[in-house]
Amino acid sequence: MIYDIAIIGAGPAGLSAAIYAQRAGFNTITFEANVHGGQIINTPEVENYPALGKVSGVEYAMSIYEQAVGFGATIEYKAVTDTQLEGEIKTLKCADGSEYQAKAVIIATGVVRRKLEIPGEDRLLGAGVSYCATCDGLFFKDKTAVVVGGGNTALEDAVYLASVCEKVYLIHRRDEFRGAKHEVAKVLSNPKIEILYDTIPLSIDGMGKVESLRVKNVKTEEERVLATSAVFVAVGLIPQNDMFAGKVDMTDGYISADESCTTNIPGVFVAGDTRTKSLRQLVTATADGAIAGTAAANYLFE
Ligand code: NAP
């Protein structure tokens, strides 16, 4: 069978694309290597999606999944490992050896969290090292936790963890945060958060579980050991685009596309965090999905 549109990734962008393409009368198949919902399932509370009020990320993920399936979308829980994107019929190869064909492809593979690449990070993963404060924060109730990073994720994680933990260290490698000013203000006014500027982590230490983090001030060269039960890593995102390298134009690892969500390959579109854009948010991911789904439908109408 040749599908009309294959969508890679069942996060908000991919599922929005499926909703729009299905409603336009095309059959879609959406591939997801993990669970549907993407990054948003790690968010405790979504409160900036217009008109939605407050919902948890998991509730949002379930809701958009049900909506897509309600419009007839098919979700295959398989990792796509290779693609052939040229020509009128595109081919997707999956990790289990299966192959699928479609007339158009929408790439909505999202991003994953960057690692620190320091000793102890891998060894103590799941034993105090985490990339998701909202998933794992409660394990460290009334304990001390460290957050590493200076973007919105780190700032939000620090505030969330301060509501659970006894004390939170926020470690940032510069003396100015990258995140939004209002998020910075929340961190600065929280008495449970101690900020260590100009500080980088050197190693995460502990016997079987995180017990401390060794850090260094990059200006004074002074080293210090922070006693902590957890290290939450929030140092940015890596687009999941390796399999498209050399096949689709990219900029700094992100697939090059403007608001039209159109790539340089005819019939191949991109939506969500994995494309070049200035604001990576739930609302911009779903907007991309709508645009890419509609653009793919228009491409097939031509
Ligand atoms: P980000 O904005 O890229 O920030 C990453 C932070 O980690 C930066 O402060 C960076 O330092 C630091 N960093 C990078 N590599 C490091 C390393 N090896 N060691 C120590 N520190 C390192 O990433 P993010 O916070 O995950 O946010 C990603 C995107 O999602 C952004 O566009 C953000 O605005 C968005 N977001 C939005 C919200 C919201 O609006 N509610 C919430 C979360 C995320 P430098 O500053 O020195 O580069």
Coordinates of C-alpha atoms and ligand atoms in Angstrom, one line a residue:
M1 CA 0.0 0.0 0.0
I2 CA 1.2 3.5 -0.8
Y3 CA 0.1 6.0 1.9
D4 CA -0.7 9.6 0.9
I5 CA 1.3 11.1 3.7
A6 CA 3.9 9.5 6.1
I7 CA 4.6 11.5 9.3
I8 CA 7.7 10.8 11.3
G9 CA 7.1 11.7 15.0
A10 CA 3.8 11.7 17.0
G11 CA 4.5 14.8 19.1
P12 CA 2.2 17.8 18.9
A13 CA 3.6 18.8 15.5
G14 CA 3.2 15.4 13.9
L15 CA -0.2 14.7 15.4
S16 CA -1.4 18.2 14.3
A17 CA -0.2 17.4 10.8
A18 CA -2.1 14.1 10.9
I19 CA -5.3 15.9 12.1
Y20 CA -5.1 18.5 9.2
A21 CA -4.1 15.9 6.5
Q22 CA -6.9 13.5 7.6
R23 CA -9.5 16.2 7.6
A24 CA -8.3 17.2 4.1
G25 CA -9.2 13.7 3.0
F26 CA -5.8 12.1 2.8
N27 CA -4.7 8.9 4.6
T28 CA -1.7 9.2 6.9
I29 CA 0.6 7.0 8.8
T30 CA 2.5 8.4 11.7
F31 CA 5.6 6.7 13.1
E32 CA 6.6 7.1 16.7
A33 CA 9.7 5.5 18.3
N34 CA 8.6 6.1 21.9
V35 CA 5.3 7.3 23.3
H36 CA 3.0 9.8 21.5
G37 CA 3.1 13.3 22.8
G38 CA 6.7 14.1 22.5
Q39 CA 8.5 16.4 24.9
I40 CA 5.2 17.8 26.3
I41 CA 4.7 14.7 28.4
N42 CA 7.5 16.0 30.6
T43 CA 5.8 19.3 31.3
P44 CA 3.7 19.2 34.5
E45 CA 1.5 22.1 33.5
V46 CA 0.8 23.8 30.2
E47 CA -0.5 27.2 30.9
N48 CA 0.5 29.2 27.9
Y49 CA -1.4 27.5 25.2
P50 CA -4.0 30.1 24.1
A51 CA -7.5 29.5 25.5
L52 CA -6.6 26.1 27.0
G53 CA -6.3 27.2 30.6
K54 CA -4.1 24.8 32.6
V55 CA -3.7 21.2 31.6
S56 CA -0.9 18.7 32.3
G57 CA 1.4 17.7 29.5
V58 CA 0.2 14.1 29.7
E59 CA -3.4 15.2 29.5
Y60 CA -2.6 17.4 26.5
A61 CA -0.7 14.5 24.8
M62 CA -3.7 12.1 25.3
S63 CA -6.1 14.7 24.0
I64 CA -4.3 15.4 20.8
Y65 CA -3.7 11.7 20.3
E66 CA -7.4 10.9 20.6
Q67 CA -8.2 13.8 18.3
A68 CA -5.9 12.5 15.6
V69 CA -7.0 8.9 15.9
G70 CA -10.6 10.2 15.9
F71 CA -10.0 11.7 12.4
G72 CA -8.7 8.3 11.3
A73 CA -5.0 8.7 11.8
T74 CA -2.9 5.5 12.1
I75 CA 0.0 5.5 14.5
E76 CA 2.8 2.9 14.2
Y77 CA 5.0 2.6 17.2
K78 CA 8.2 2.0 15.3
A79 CA 11.5 3.8 14.9
V80 CA 12.1 5.0 11.3
T81 CA 15.8 4.4 10.7
D82 CA 16.3 5.4 7.0
T83 CA 14.5 7.3 4.3
Q84 CA 14.5 7.7 0.6
L85 CA 12.9 11.1 0.0
E86 CA 13.6 11.8 -3.7
G87 CA 11.0 11.2 -6.4
E88 CA 7.2 10.9 -6.3
I89 CA 7.1 7.8 -4.0
K90 CA 9.1 8.1 -0.8
T91 CA 10.3 5.1 1.2
L92 CA 10.7 4.8 5.0
K93 CA 12.6 1.9 6.5
C94 CA 11.9 1.0 10.1
A95 CA 14.1 -0.6 12.8
D96 CA 12.2 -3.9 12.6
G97 CA 13.1 -4.2 8.8
S98 CA 9.6 -3.2 7.6
E99 CA 9.3 -0.6 4.8
Y100 CA 6.5 1.9 4.1
Q101 CA 5.8 4.0 1.0
A102 CA 4.1 7.4 0.8
K103 CA 3.6 10.2 -1.7
A104 CA 4.6 12.9 0.8
V105 CA 6.6 12.9 4.1
I106 CA 6.3 15.3 7.0
I107 CA 9.3 15.2 9.3
A108 CA 8.3 16.0 12.9
T109 CA 11.1 14.2 14.8
G110 CA 11.6 16.9 17.5
V111 CA 14.6 17.2 19.7
V112 CA 16.2 15.4 22.7
R113 CA 18.0 16.8 25.7
R114 CA 21.7 17.5 25.4
K115 CA 24.0 15.6 27.8
L116 CA 26.7 17.2 30.0
E117 CA 29.3 14.5 28.9
I118 CA 31.0 14.5 32.3
P119 CA 32.1 11.5 34.5
G120 CA 29.2 10.0 36.5
E121 CA 26.5 11.2 34.2
D122 CA 25.8 7.9 32.5
R123 CA 26.7 5.7 35.5
L124 CA 24.3 7.5 37.8
L125 CA 21.5 8.0 35.2
G126 CA 18.2 7.0 37.0
A127 CA 20.1 7.1 40.3
G128 CA 19.9 10.8 40.8
V129 CA 20.9 12.0 37.3
S130 CA 17.8 13.0 35.3
Y131 CA 16.9 15.0 32.3
C132 CA 13.3 15.6 33.4
A133 CA 12.6 17.5 36.6
T134 CA 8.9 17.1 36.3
C135 CA 9.2 13.3 35.8
D136 CA 11.6 12.6 38.6
G137 CA 11.5 15.6 40.9
L138 CA 9.2 14.0 43.5
F139 CA 11.8 11.3 44.1
F140 CA 13.8 14.0 45.8
K141 CA 11.2 15.5 48.1
D142 CA 12.7 17.4 50.9
K143 CA 16.2 16.7 49.6
T144 CA 18.8 18.9 47.8
A145 CA 18.9 19.0 44.0
V146 CA 21.1 20.7 41.5
V147 CA 19.9 22.0 38.1
V148 CA 22.5 22.7 35.4
G149 CA 21.7 25.2 32.6
G150 CA 20.6 28.7 32.0
G151 CA 17.7 28.5 29.6
N152 CA 14.0 28.4 30.2
T153 CA 14.0 24.7 31.0
A154 CA 16.6 25.1 33.7
L155 CA 14.8 28.1 35.2
E156 CA 11.4 26.4 35.2
D157 CA 13.0 23.2 36.5
A158 CA 14.6 25.1 39.4
V159 CA 11.3 26.7 40.4
Y160 CA 9.4 23.5 40.2
L161 CA 12.1 21.6 42.2
A162 CA 12.1 24.3 44.8
S163 CA 8.4 23.5 45.4
V164 CA 9.4 19.9 46.2
C165 CA 13.0 19.9 47.5
E166 CA 14.5 21.5 50.5
K167 CA 17.1 23.3 48.5
V168 CA 18.0 23.8 44.9
Y169 CA 21.3 24.9 43.4
L170 CA 21.1 26.4 39.9
I171 CA 24.4 26.2 38.1
H172 CA 25.0 28.3 35.0
R173 CA 28.2 28.6 33.0
R174 CA 27.8 32.3 32.5
D175 CA 26.7 35.3 34.6
E176 CA 23.6 36.0 32.6
F177 CA 20.6 33.7 31.9
R178 CA 19.5 32.9 28.4
G179 CA 15.9 32.2 29.5
A180 CA 13.0 34.7 29.7
K181 CA 13.1 37.6 32.1
H182 CA 10.0 36.6 33.9
E183 CA 11.3 33.1 34.5
V184 CA 14.6 34.6 35.8
A185 CA 12.6 36.9 38.2
K186 CA 10.9 33.8 39.6
V187 CA 14.2 32.1 40.2
L188 CA 15.8 35.2 41.8
S189 CA 12.9 35.7 44.2
N190 CA 12.8 32.1 45.4
P191 CA 14.6 31.7 48.7
K192 CA 15.1 28.0 48.2
I193 CA 17.2 28.5 45.0
E194 CA 20.9 29.3 45.3
I195 CA 22.4 30.4 42.0
L196 CA 26.1 29.6 41.1
Y197 CA 27.0 31.8 38.2
D198 CA 30.1 31.2 36.0
T199 CA 30.1 27.6 37.2
I200 CA 30.5 24.4 35.3
P201 CA 30.0 20.8 36.5
L202 CA 33.0 18.6 36.5
S203 CA 31.8 15.2 37.8
I204 CA 28.8 13.6 39.4
D205 CA 29.9 11.4 42.3
G206 CA 28.3 8.8 44.5
M207 CA 28.3 5.1 45.4
G208 CA 25.3 3.7 43.5
K209 CA 23.4 7.0 43.7
V210 CA 24.2 10.7 43.4
E211 CA 25.8 12.1 46.5
S212 CA 27.6 15.1 45.2
L213 CA 28.5 17.3 42.2
R214 CA 32.0 18.7 41.8
V215 CA 31.9 22.1 40.1
K216 CA 34.4 24.8 39.1
N217 CA 34.0 28.6 38.9
V218 CA 35.4 29.4 35.5
K219 CA 36.5 32.9 36.5
T220 CA 38.3 32.1 39.8
E221 CA 39.1 28.4 38.9
E222 CA 37.9 27.5 42.4
E223 CA 36.5 24.0 42.7
R224 CA 33.8 23.1 45.1
V225 CA 31.8 19.9 46.0
L226 CA 28.1 20.3 46.4
A227 CA 26.3 17.7 48.4
T228 CA 23.2 16.7 46.5
S229 CA 20.8 13.8 45.9
A230 CA 20.0 14.7 42.3
V231 CA 21.5 16.5 39.3
F232 CA 18.9 17.7 36.7
V233 CA 20.5 18.4 33.4
A234 CA 18.8 21.1 31.3
V235 CA 21.5 22.3 28.9
G236 CA 19.6 22.4 25.7
L237 CA 18.3 20.4 22.8
I238 CA 19.6 18.3 20.0
P239 CA 17.4 18.0 16.9
Q240 CA 16.7 14.4 15.9
N241 CA 17.8 14.8 12.3
D242 CA 20.8 12.5 11.8
M243 CA 19.0 10.2 9.3
F244 CA 18.2 13.2 7.1
A245 CA 21.8 14.4 6.9
G246 CA 22.8 14.9 3.3
K247 CA 19.3 14.4 2.1
V248 CA 17.5 17.6 3.3
D249 CA 19.0 21.1 3.7
M250 CA 19.9 21.9 7.3
T251 CA 21.1 24.8 9.3
D252 CA 23.1 24.0 12.5
G253 CA 21.5 20.5 12.6
Y254 CA 17.9 21.9 12.2
I255 CA 16.0 21.2 9.0
S256 CA 16.0 24.5 7.0
A257 CA 12.4 25.7 6.5
D258 CA 10.5 29.0 7.0
E259 CA 6.9 29.4 8.1
S260 CA 5.8 27.4 5.1
C261 CA 7.3 24.2 6.6
T262 CA 8.5 23.3 3.1
T263 CA 12.0 21.7 2.7
N264 CA 14.2 21.8 -0.4
I265 CA 12.9 18.4 -1.4
P266 CA 9.5 18.3 -3.3
G267 CA 6.9 16.5 -1.2
V268 CA 8.9 16.6 2.0
F269 CA 7.8 19.0 4.8
V270 CA 9.0 19.7 8.3
A271 CA 7.1 20.7 11.4
G272 CA 7.9 21.5 15.0
D273 CA 11.1 21.8 17.1
T274 CA 13.3 20.0 14.5
R275 CA 13.1 22.8 11.9
T276 CA 14.9 26.2 12.0
K277 CA 12.7 28.6 14.0
S278 CA 13.0 31.2 16.7
L279 CA 10.4 30.0 19.2
R280 CA 10.1 26.3 20.1
Q281 CA 6.8 26.1 21.9
L282 CA 3.8 23.8 22.0
V283 CA 1.7 26.4 20.1
T284 CA 4.3 26.9 17.4
A285 CA 4.7 23.1 17.0
T286 CA 0.9 22.6 16.5
A287 CA 0.9 25.6 14.1
D288 CA 3.6 24.0 12.1
G289 CA 1.7 20.7 12.1
A290 CA -1.3 22.5 10.6
I291 CA 0.8 24.2 8.0
A292 CA 2.8 21.1 7.1
G293 CA -0.4 18.9 6.9
T294 CA -2.1 21.5 4.7
A295 CA 1.0 22.0 2.6
A296 CA 1.4 18.2 2.0
A297 CA -2.3 18.0 1.1
N298 CA -1.9 20.9 -1.4
Y299 CA 1.1 19.2 -2.8
L300 CA -0.9 16.0 -3.4
F301 CA -3.8 18.0 -4.9
E302 CA -1.5 19.5 -7.6
Ligands
NAP1 P1 18.5 26.5 25.7 O1 17.6 27.6 25.7 O2 19.3 26.1 24.5 O3 19.5 26.7 26.9 C1 20.5 25.8 27.2 C2 21.3 26.3 28.4 O4 22.3 25.3 28.8 C3 22.1 27.6 28.1 O5 21.9 28.5 29.1 C4 23.5 27.1 27.9 O6 24.4 28.1 28.3 C5 23.6 25.9 28.8 N1 24.5 24.9 28.3 C6 24.6 24.4 27.0 N2 25.6 23.4 27.0 C7 26.1 23.4 28.3 C8 27.1 22.6 28.8 N3 27.8 21.6 28.2 N4 27.4 22.8 30.2 C9 26.7 23.7 30.9 N5 25.7 24.5 30.4 C10 25.4 24.3 29.1 O7 17.7 25.1 26.1 P2 16.4 24.9 26.9 O8 16.4 25.7 28.2 O9 16.2 23.4 27.0 O10 15.2 25.5 26.0 C11 15.1 25.0 24.7 C12 14.0 25.8 23.9 O11 12.8 25.5 24.5 C13 14.3 27.3 24.0 O12 13.8 27.8 22.8 C14 13.4 27.7 25.1 O13 12.9 29.0 25.1 C15 12.2 26.7 24.9 N6 11.5 26.5 26.2 C16 10.4 27.4 26.5 C17 9.7 27.2 27.7 C18 8.6 28.1 27.9 O14 8.4 29.1 27.2 N7 7.7 27.9 28.9 C19 10.1 26.3 28.6 C20 11.2 25.4 28.3 C21 11.9 25.6 27.1 P3 24.6 29.4 27.5 O15 23.5 30.3 27.8 O16 25.9 29.9 28.0 O17 24.7 29.1 26.0

